[in-house]
Short mmCIF file of C-alpha atoms in Angstrom, two decimals:
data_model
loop_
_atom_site.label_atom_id
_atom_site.label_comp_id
_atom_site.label_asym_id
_atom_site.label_seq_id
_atom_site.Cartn_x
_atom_site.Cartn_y
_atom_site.Cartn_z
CA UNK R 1 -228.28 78.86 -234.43
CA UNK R 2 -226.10 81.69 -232.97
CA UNK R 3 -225.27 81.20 -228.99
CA UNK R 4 -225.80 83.69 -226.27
CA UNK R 5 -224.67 84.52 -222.91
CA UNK R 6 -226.71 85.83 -220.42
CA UNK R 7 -224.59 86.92 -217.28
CA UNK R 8 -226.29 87.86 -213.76
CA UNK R 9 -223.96 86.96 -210.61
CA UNK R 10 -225.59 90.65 -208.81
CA UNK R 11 -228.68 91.92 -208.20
CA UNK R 12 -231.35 91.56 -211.10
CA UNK R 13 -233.07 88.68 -210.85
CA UNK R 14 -236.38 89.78 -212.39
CA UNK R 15 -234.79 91.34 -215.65
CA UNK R 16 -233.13 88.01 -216.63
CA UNK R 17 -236.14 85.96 -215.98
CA UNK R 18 -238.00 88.26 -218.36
CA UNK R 19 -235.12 88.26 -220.85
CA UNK R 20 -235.84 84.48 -220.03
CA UNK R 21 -239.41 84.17 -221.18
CA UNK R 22 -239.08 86.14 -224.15
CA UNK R 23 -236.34 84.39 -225.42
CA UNK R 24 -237.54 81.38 -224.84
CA UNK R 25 -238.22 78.56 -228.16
CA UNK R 26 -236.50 81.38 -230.15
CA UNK R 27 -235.66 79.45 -233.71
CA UNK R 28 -232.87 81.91 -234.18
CA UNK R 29 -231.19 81.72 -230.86
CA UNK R 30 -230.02 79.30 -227.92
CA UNK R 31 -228.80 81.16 -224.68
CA UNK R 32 -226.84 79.93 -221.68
CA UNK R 33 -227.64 81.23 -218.43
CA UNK R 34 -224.57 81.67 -216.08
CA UNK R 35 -226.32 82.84 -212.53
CA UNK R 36 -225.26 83.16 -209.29
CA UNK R 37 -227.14 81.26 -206.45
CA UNK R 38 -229.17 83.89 -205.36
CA UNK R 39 -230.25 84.61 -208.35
CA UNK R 40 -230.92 80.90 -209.33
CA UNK R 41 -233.64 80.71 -206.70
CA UNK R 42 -235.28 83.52 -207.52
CA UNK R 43 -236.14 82.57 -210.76
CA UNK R 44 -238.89 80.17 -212.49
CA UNK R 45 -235.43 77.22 -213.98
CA UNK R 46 -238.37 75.96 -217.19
CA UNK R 47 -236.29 74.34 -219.68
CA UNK R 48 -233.73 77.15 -220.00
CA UNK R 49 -229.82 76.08 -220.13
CA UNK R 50 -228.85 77.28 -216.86
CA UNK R 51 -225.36 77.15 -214.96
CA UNK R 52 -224.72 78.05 -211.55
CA UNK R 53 -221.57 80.66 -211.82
CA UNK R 54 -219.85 83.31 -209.83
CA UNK R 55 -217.04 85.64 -210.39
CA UNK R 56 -214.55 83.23 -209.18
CA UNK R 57 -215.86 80.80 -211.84
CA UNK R 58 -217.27 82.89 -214.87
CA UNK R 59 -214.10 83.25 -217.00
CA UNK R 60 -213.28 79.63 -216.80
CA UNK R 61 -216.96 78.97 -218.13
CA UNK R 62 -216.77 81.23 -220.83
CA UNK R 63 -214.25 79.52 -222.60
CA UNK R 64 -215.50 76.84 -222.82
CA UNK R 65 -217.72 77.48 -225.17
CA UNK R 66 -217.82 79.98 -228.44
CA UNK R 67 -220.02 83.06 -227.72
CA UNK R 68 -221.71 85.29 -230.65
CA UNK R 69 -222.83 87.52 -227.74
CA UNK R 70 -222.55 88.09 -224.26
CA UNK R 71 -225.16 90.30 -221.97
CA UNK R 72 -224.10 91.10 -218.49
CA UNK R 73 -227.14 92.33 -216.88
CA UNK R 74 -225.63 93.89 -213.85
CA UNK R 75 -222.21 95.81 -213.17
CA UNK R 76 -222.40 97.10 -209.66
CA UNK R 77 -219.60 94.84 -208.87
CA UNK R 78 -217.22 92.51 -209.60
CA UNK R 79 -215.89 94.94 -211.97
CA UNK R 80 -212.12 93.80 -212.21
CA UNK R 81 -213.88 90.49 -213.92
CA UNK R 82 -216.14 92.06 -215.96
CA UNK R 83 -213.49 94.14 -217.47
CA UNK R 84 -211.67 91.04 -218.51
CA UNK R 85 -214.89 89.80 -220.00
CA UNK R 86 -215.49 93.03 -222.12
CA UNK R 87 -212.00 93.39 -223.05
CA UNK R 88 -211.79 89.50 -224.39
CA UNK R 89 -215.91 89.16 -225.74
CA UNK R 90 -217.96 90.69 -227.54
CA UNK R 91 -219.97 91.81 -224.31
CA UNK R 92 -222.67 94.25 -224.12
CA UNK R 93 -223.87 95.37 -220.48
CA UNK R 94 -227.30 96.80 -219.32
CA UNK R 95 -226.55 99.99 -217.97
CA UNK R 96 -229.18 101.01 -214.63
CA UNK R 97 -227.86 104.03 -213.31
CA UNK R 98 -226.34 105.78 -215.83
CA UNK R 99 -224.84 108.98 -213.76
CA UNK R 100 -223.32 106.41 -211.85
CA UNK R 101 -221.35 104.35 -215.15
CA UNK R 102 -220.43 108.14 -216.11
CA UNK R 103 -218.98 109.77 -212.64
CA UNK R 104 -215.48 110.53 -212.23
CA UNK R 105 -213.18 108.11 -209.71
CA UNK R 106 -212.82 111.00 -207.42
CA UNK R 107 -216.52 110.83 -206.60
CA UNK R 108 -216.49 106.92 -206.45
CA UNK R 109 -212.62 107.44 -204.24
CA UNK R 110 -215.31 110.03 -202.10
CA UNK R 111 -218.07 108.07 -201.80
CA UNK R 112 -216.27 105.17 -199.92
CA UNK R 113 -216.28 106.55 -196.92
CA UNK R 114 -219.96 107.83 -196.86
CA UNK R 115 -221.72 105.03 -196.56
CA UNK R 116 -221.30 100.82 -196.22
CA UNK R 117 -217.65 101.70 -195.68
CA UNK R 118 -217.11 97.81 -194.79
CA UNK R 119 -218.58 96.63 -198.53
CA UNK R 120 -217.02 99.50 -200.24
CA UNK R 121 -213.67 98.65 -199.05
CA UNK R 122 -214.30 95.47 -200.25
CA UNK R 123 -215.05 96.33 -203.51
CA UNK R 124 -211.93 98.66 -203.94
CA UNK R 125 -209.44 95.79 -202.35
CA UNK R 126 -210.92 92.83 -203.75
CA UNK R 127 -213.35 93.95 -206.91
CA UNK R 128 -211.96 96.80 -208.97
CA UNK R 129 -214.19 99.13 -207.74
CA UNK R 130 -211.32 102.06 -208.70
CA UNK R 131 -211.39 100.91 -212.56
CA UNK R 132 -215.31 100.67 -211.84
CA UNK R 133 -216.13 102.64 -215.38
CA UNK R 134 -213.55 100.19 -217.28
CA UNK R 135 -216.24 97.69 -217.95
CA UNK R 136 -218.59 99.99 -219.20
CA UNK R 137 -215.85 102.02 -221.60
CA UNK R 138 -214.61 98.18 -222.87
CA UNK R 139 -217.98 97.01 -223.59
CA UNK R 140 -218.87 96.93 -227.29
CA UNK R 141 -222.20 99.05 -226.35
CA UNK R 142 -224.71 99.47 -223.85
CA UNK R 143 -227.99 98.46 -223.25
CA UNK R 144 -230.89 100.56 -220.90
CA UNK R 145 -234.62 99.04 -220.42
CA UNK R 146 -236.74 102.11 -220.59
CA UNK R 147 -237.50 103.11 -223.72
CA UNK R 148 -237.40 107.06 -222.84
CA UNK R 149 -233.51 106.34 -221.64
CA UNK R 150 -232.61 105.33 -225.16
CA UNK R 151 -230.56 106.97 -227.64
CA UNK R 152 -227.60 106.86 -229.51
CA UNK R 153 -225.43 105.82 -226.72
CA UNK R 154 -227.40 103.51 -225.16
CA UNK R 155 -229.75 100.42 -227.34
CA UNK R 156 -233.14 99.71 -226.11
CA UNK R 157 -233.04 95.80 -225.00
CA UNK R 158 -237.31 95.31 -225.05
CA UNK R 159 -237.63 92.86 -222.42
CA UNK R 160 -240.94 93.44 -220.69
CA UNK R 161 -244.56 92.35 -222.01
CA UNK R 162 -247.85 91.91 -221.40
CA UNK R 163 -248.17 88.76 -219.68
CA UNK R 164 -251.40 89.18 -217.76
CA UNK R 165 -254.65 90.67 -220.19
CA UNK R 166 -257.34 89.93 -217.46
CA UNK R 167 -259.12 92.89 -216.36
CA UNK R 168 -260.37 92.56 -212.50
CA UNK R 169 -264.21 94.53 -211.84
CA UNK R 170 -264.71 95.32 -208.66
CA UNK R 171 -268.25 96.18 -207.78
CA UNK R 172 -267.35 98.21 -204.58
CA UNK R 173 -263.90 97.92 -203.63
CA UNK R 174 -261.41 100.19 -205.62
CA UNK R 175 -257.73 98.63 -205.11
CA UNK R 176 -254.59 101.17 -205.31
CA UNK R 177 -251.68 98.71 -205.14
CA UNK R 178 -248.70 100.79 -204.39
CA UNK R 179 -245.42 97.95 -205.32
CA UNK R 180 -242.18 98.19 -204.06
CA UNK R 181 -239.81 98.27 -200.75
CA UNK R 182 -241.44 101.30 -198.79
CA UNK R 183 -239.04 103.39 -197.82
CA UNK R 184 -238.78 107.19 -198.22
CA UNK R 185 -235.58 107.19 -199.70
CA UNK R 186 -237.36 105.56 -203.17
CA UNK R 187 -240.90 106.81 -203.09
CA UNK R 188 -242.89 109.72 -200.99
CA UNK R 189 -244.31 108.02 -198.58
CA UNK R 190 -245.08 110.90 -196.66
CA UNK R 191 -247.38 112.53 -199.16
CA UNK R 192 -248.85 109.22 -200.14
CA UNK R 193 -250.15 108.82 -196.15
CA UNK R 194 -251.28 112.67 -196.29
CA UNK R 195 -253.43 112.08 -198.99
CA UNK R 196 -254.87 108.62 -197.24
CA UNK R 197 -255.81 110.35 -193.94
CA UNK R 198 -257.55 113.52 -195.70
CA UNK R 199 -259.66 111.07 -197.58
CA UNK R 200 -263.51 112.61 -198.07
CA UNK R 201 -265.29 110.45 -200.61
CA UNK R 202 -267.72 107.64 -199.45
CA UNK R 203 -265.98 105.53 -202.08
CA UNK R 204 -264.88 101.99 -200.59
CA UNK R 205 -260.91 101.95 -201.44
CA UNK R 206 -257.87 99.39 -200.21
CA UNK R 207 -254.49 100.49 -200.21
CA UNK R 208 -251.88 98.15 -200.65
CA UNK R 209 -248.19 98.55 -199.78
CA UNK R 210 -247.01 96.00 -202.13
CA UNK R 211 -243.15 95.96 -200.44
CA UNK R 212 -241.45 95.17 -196.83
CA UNK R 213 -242.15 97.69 -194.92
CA UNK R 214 -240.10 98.56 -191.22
CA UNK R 215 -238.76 101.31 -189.23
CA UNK R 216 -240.37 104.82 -189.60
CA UNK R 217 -242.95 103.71 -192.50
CA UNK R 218 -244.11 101.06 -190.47
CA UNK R 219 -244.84 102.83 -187.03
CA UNK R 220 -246.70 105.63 -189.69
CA UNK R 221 -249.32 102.41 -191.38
CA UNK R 222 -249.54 101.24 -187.66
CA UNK R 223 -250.48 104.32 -186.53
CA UNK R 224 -252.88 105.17 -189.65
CA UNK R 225 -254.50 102.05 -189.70
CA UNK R 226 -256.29 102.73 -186.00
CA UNK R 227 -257.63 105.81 -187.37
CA UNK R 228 -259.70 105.49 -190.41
CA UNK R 229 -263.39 105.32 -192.09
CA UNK R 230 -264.78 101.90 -192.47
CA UNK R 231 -264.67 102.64 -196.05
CA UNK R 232 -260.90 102.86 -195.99
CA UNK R 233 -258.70 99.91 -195.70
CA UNK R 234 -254.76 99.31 -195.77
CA UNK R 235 -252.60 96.39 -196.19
CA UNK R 236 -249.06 96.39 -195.83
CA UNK R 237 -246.24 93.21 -195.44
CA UNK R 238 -243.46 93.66 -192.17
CA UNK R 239 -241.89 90.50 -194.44
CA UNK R 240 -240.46 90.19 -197.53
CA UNK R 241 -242.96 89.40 -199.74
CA UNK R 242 -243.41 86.56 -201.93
CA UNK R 243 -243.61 86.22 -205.51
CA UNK R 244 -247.19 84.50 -205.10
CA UNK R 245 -248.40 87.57 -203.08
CA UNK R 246 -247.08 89.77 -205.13
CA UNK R 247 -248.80 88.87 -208.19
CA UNK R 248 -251.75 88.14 -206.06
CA UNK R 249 -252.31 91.56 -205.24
CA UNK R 250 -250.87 93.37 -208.90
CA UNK R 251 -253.54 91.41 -210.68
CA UNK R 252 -256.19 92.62 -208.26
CA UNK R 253 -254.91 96.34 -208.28
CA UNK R 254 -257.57 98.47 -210.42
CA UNK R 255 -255.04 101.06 -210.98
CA UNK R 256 -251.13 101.41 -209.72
CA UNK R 257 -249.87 104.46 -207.53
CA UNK R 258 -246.29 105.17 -207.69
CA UNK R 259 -245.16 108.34 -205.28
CA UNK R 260 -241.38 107.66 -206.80
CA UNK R 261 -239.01 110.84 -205.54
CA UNK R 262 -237.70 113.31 -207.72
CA UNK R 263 -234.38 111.94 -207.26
CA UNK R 264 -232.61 108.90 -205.94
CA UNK R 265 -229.29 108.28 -204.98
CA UNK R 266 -227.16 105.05 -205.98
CA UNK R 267 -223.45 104.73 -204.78
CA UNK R 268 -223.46 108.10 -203.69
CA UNK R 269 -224.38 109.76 -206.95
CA UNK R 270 -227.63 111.32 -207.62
CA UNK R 271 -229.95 109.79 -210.09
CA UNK R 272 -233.05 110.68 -211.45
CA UNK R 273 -235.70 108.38 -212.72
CA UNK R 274 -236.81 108.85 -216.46
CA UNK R 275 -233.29 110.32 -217.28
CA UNK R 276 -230.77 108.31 -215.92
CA UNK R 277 -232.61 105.40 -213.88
CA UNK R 278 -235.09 103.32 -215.41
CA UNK R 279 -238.12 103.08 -212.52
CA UNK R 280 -239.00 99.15 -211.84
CA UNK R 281 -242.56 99.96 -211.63
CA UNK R 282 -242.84 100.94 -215.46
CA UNK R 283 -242.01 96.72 -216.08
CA UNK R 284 -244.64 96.58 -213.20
CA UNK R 285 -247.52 98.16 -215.32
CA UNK R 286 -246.67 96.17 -218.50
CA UNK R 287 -246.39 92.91 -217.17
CA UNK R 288 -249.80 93.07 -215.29
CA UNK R 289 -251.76 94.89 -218.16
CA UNK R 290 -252.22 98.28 -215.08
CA UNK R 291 -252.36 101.89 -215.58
CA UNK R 292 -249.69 103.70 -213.22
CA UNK R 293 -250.20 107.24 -212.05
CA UNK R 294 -246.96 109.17 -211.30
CA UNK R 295 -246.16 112.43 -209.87
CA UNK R 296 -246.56 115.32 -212.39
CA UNK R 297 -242.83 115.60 -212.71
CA UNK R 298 -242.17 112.22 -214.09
CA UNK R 299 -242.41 113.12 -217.79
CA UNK R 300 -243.29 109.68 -219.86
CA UNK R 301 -244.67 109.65 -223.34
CA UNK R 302 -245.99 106.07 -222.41
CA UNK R 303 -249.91 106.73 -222.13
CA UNK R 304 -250.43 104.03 -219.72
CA UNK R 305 -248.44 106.34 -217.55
CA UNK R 306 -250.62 109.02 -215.34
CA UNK R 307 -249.78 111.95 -214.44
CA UNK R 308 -251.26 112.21 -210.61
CA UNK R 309 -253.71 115.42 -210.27
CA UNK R 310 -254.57 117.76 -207.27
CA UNK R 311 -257.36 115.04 -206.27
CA UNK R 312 -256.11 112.25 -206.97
CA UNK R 313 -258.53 110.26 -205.10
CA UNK R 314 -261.28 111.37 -207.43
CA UNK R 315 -258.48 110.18 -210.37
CA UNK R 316 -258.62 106.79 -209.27
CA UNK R 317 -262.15 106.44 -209.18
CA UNK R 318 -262.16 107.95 -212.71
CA UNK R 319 -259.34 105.81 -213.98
CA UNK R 320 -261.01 103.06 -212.49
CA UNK R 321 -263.63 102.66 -215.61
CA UNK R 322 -260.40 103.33 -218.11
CA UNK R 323 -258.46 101.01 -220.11
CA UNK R 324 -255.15 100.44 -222.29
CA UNK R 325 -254.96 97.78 -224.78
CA UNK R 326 -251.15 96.62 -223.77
CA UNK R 327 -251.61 94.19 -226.01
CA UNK R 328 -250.89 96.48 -228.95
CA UNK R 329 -247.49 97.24 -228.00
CA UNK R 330 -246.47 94.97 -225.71
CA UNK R 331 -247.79 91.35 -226.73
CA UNK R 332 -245.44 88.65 -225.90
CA UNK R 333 -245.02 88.12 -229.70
CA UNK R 334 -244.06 91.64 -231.01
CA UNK R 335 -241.87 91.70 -227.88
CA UNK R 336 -240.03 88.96 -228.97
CA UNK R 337 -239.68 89.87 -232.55
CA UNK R 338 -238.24 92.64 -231.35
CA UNK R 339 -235.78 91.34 -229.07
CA UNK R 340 -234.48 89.18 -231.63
CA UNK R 341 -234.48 91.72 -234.29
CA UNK R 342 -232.22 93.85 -231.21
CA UNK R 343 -229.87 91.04 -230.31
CA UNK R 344 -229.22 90.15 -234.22
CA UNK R 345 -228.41 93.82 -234.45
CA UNK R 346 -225.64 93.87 -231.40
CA UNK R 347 -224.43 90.26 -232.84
CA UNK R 348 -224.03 92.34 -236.08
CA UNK R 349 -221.76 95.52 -235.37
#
């Protein structure tokens, strides 16, 4: 049985728990887990090897044991270690922001003093942030999790599938769950509260804003919420909220609105999602089984993906009485047959 490493000591909690699942009982391969705290309780533990690591500890792990593979699913810091771990392994990384992995170190030397000058600092001093592209370059390949991002360049690593088939009927009540932090900077919430307010059918709908919300968004939803039909209802969280709520609320959604900007912007650089940034709602809409209408300019050849009309309040009552079998594509069991047939391939070049 070949061994795997599965590194996350950043950000990504929800990608290595699904990298988790899949993987999980595989005949053909046993993976270690090295996570940082923060990820650790994040995550459902199951029976998966797991060590607690960080990137004072990492390299000392790793040699302990003999590696076929090693996946580092997040390089937004730390990069002076992670360049010693895809100089010495045989490392692949999954690459989020790929305008970012290909900018030039004058625009990263720039961008320190633009924004979270404190952290950046810190990550030029203490983390390599100046060799930031080393890890990438040294890397044996990388990986992307959207399909569309794929190419030559970049392998597809197929970690999300269909975990939940039920479809919810609502007599009445048509649920728009909109997921993620709300903020303007990721998703048009302005337009998305435009639309909500100019509302005309006698329909009975509930708008959920599946994500913290605070600041400017949340005065707007205050404001709104004192103003509308009784046939209109919103929900939104001033918390963080929980796992539990959050799947509470995506199985109940009838069909998924996501308003994401043309463009986003991550360390400085400009990124757009589709072509260089992999949108976390698309692993929304498999995992609960939900079609997803986007604005017209996200092009997707996924057909679970909707392009959002002129009215698109008469859309989601239409798509309301549509389906998708996700289970053709995206059943747990193709999914992992293809993972496995993906990781023998990387083990293999």
């Amino acid at each position: 049985m070949r061994k795997i490493a599965y590194i996350e000591i950043d950000t990504h909690a929800e990608i290595a728990q699904n990298f988790m699942e899949v993987m999980e009982d595989s005949k053909e391969f046993a993976v270690d887990y090295y996570l940082s705290e923060k990820i650790y309780k994040q995550i459902r533990k199951e029976k998966n090897a797991i060590f607690l690591s960080d990137s004072s500890m990492i390299l000392d792990q790793l040699k302990l044991k003999k590696y076929d593979l090693i996946i580092i699913g997040t390089v937004h810091r730390y990069f002076n270690t992670f360049q010693v771990i895809a100089q010495k392994y045989h490392t692949y990384i999954i690459a989020h922001n790929l305008n970012f992995i290909n900018t030039s170190k004058m625009n990263i030397m720039k961008s320190v003093c633009k924004e979270d000058v404190i952290f950046r600092l810190k990550l030029w001093w203490k983390e390599g942030l100046y060799y930031f592209s080393k890890p990438y370059h040294d890397a044996k390949g990388l990986l992307v999790l959207d399909e569309e991002l794929a190419s030559d360049k970049y392998t597809l690593l197929p970690v999300f599938y269909n975990r939940y088939t039920e479809k919810v009927i609502h007599n009445k009540q048509l649920y728009i769950v909109i997921p993620g932090s709300v903020s303007q900077k990721r998703r048009d919430y302005e337009h998305v509260f435009k639309i909500i307010q100019n509302i005309t059918s006698s329909s009975f709908f509930t708008f959920v804003f599946l994500g913290k919300v605070k600041g400017h968004e949340l005065m707007q939803l205050q404001k709104i919420s004192t103003d509308l039909p009784k046939n209109i209802e919103i929900l939104y969280f001033s918390e963080r909220v929980s796992q539990q709520d959050f799947d509470f609320w995506m199985k109940k959604a009838d069909v998924l609105w996501c308003p994401i900007q043309p463009q986003t912007v991550f360390f400085s650089q400009q990124e757009k999602y589709g072509e260089t940034k992999m949108t976390g709602n698309l692993g929304d809409a498999i995992k609960f089984g939900k079609l997803a209408v986007f604005p017209s300019f996200y092009q997707s050849k996924l057909d679970f993906i909707i392009p959002e009309k002129e009215n698109v309040i008469q859309q989601f009552e239409e798509l309301k009485k549509a389906s998708f079998d996700f289970q053709e594509s995206y059943r747990y069991s193709i999914v992992k047959e293809k993972l496995e047939k993906t990781v023998d391939t990387l083990i293999s070049i």
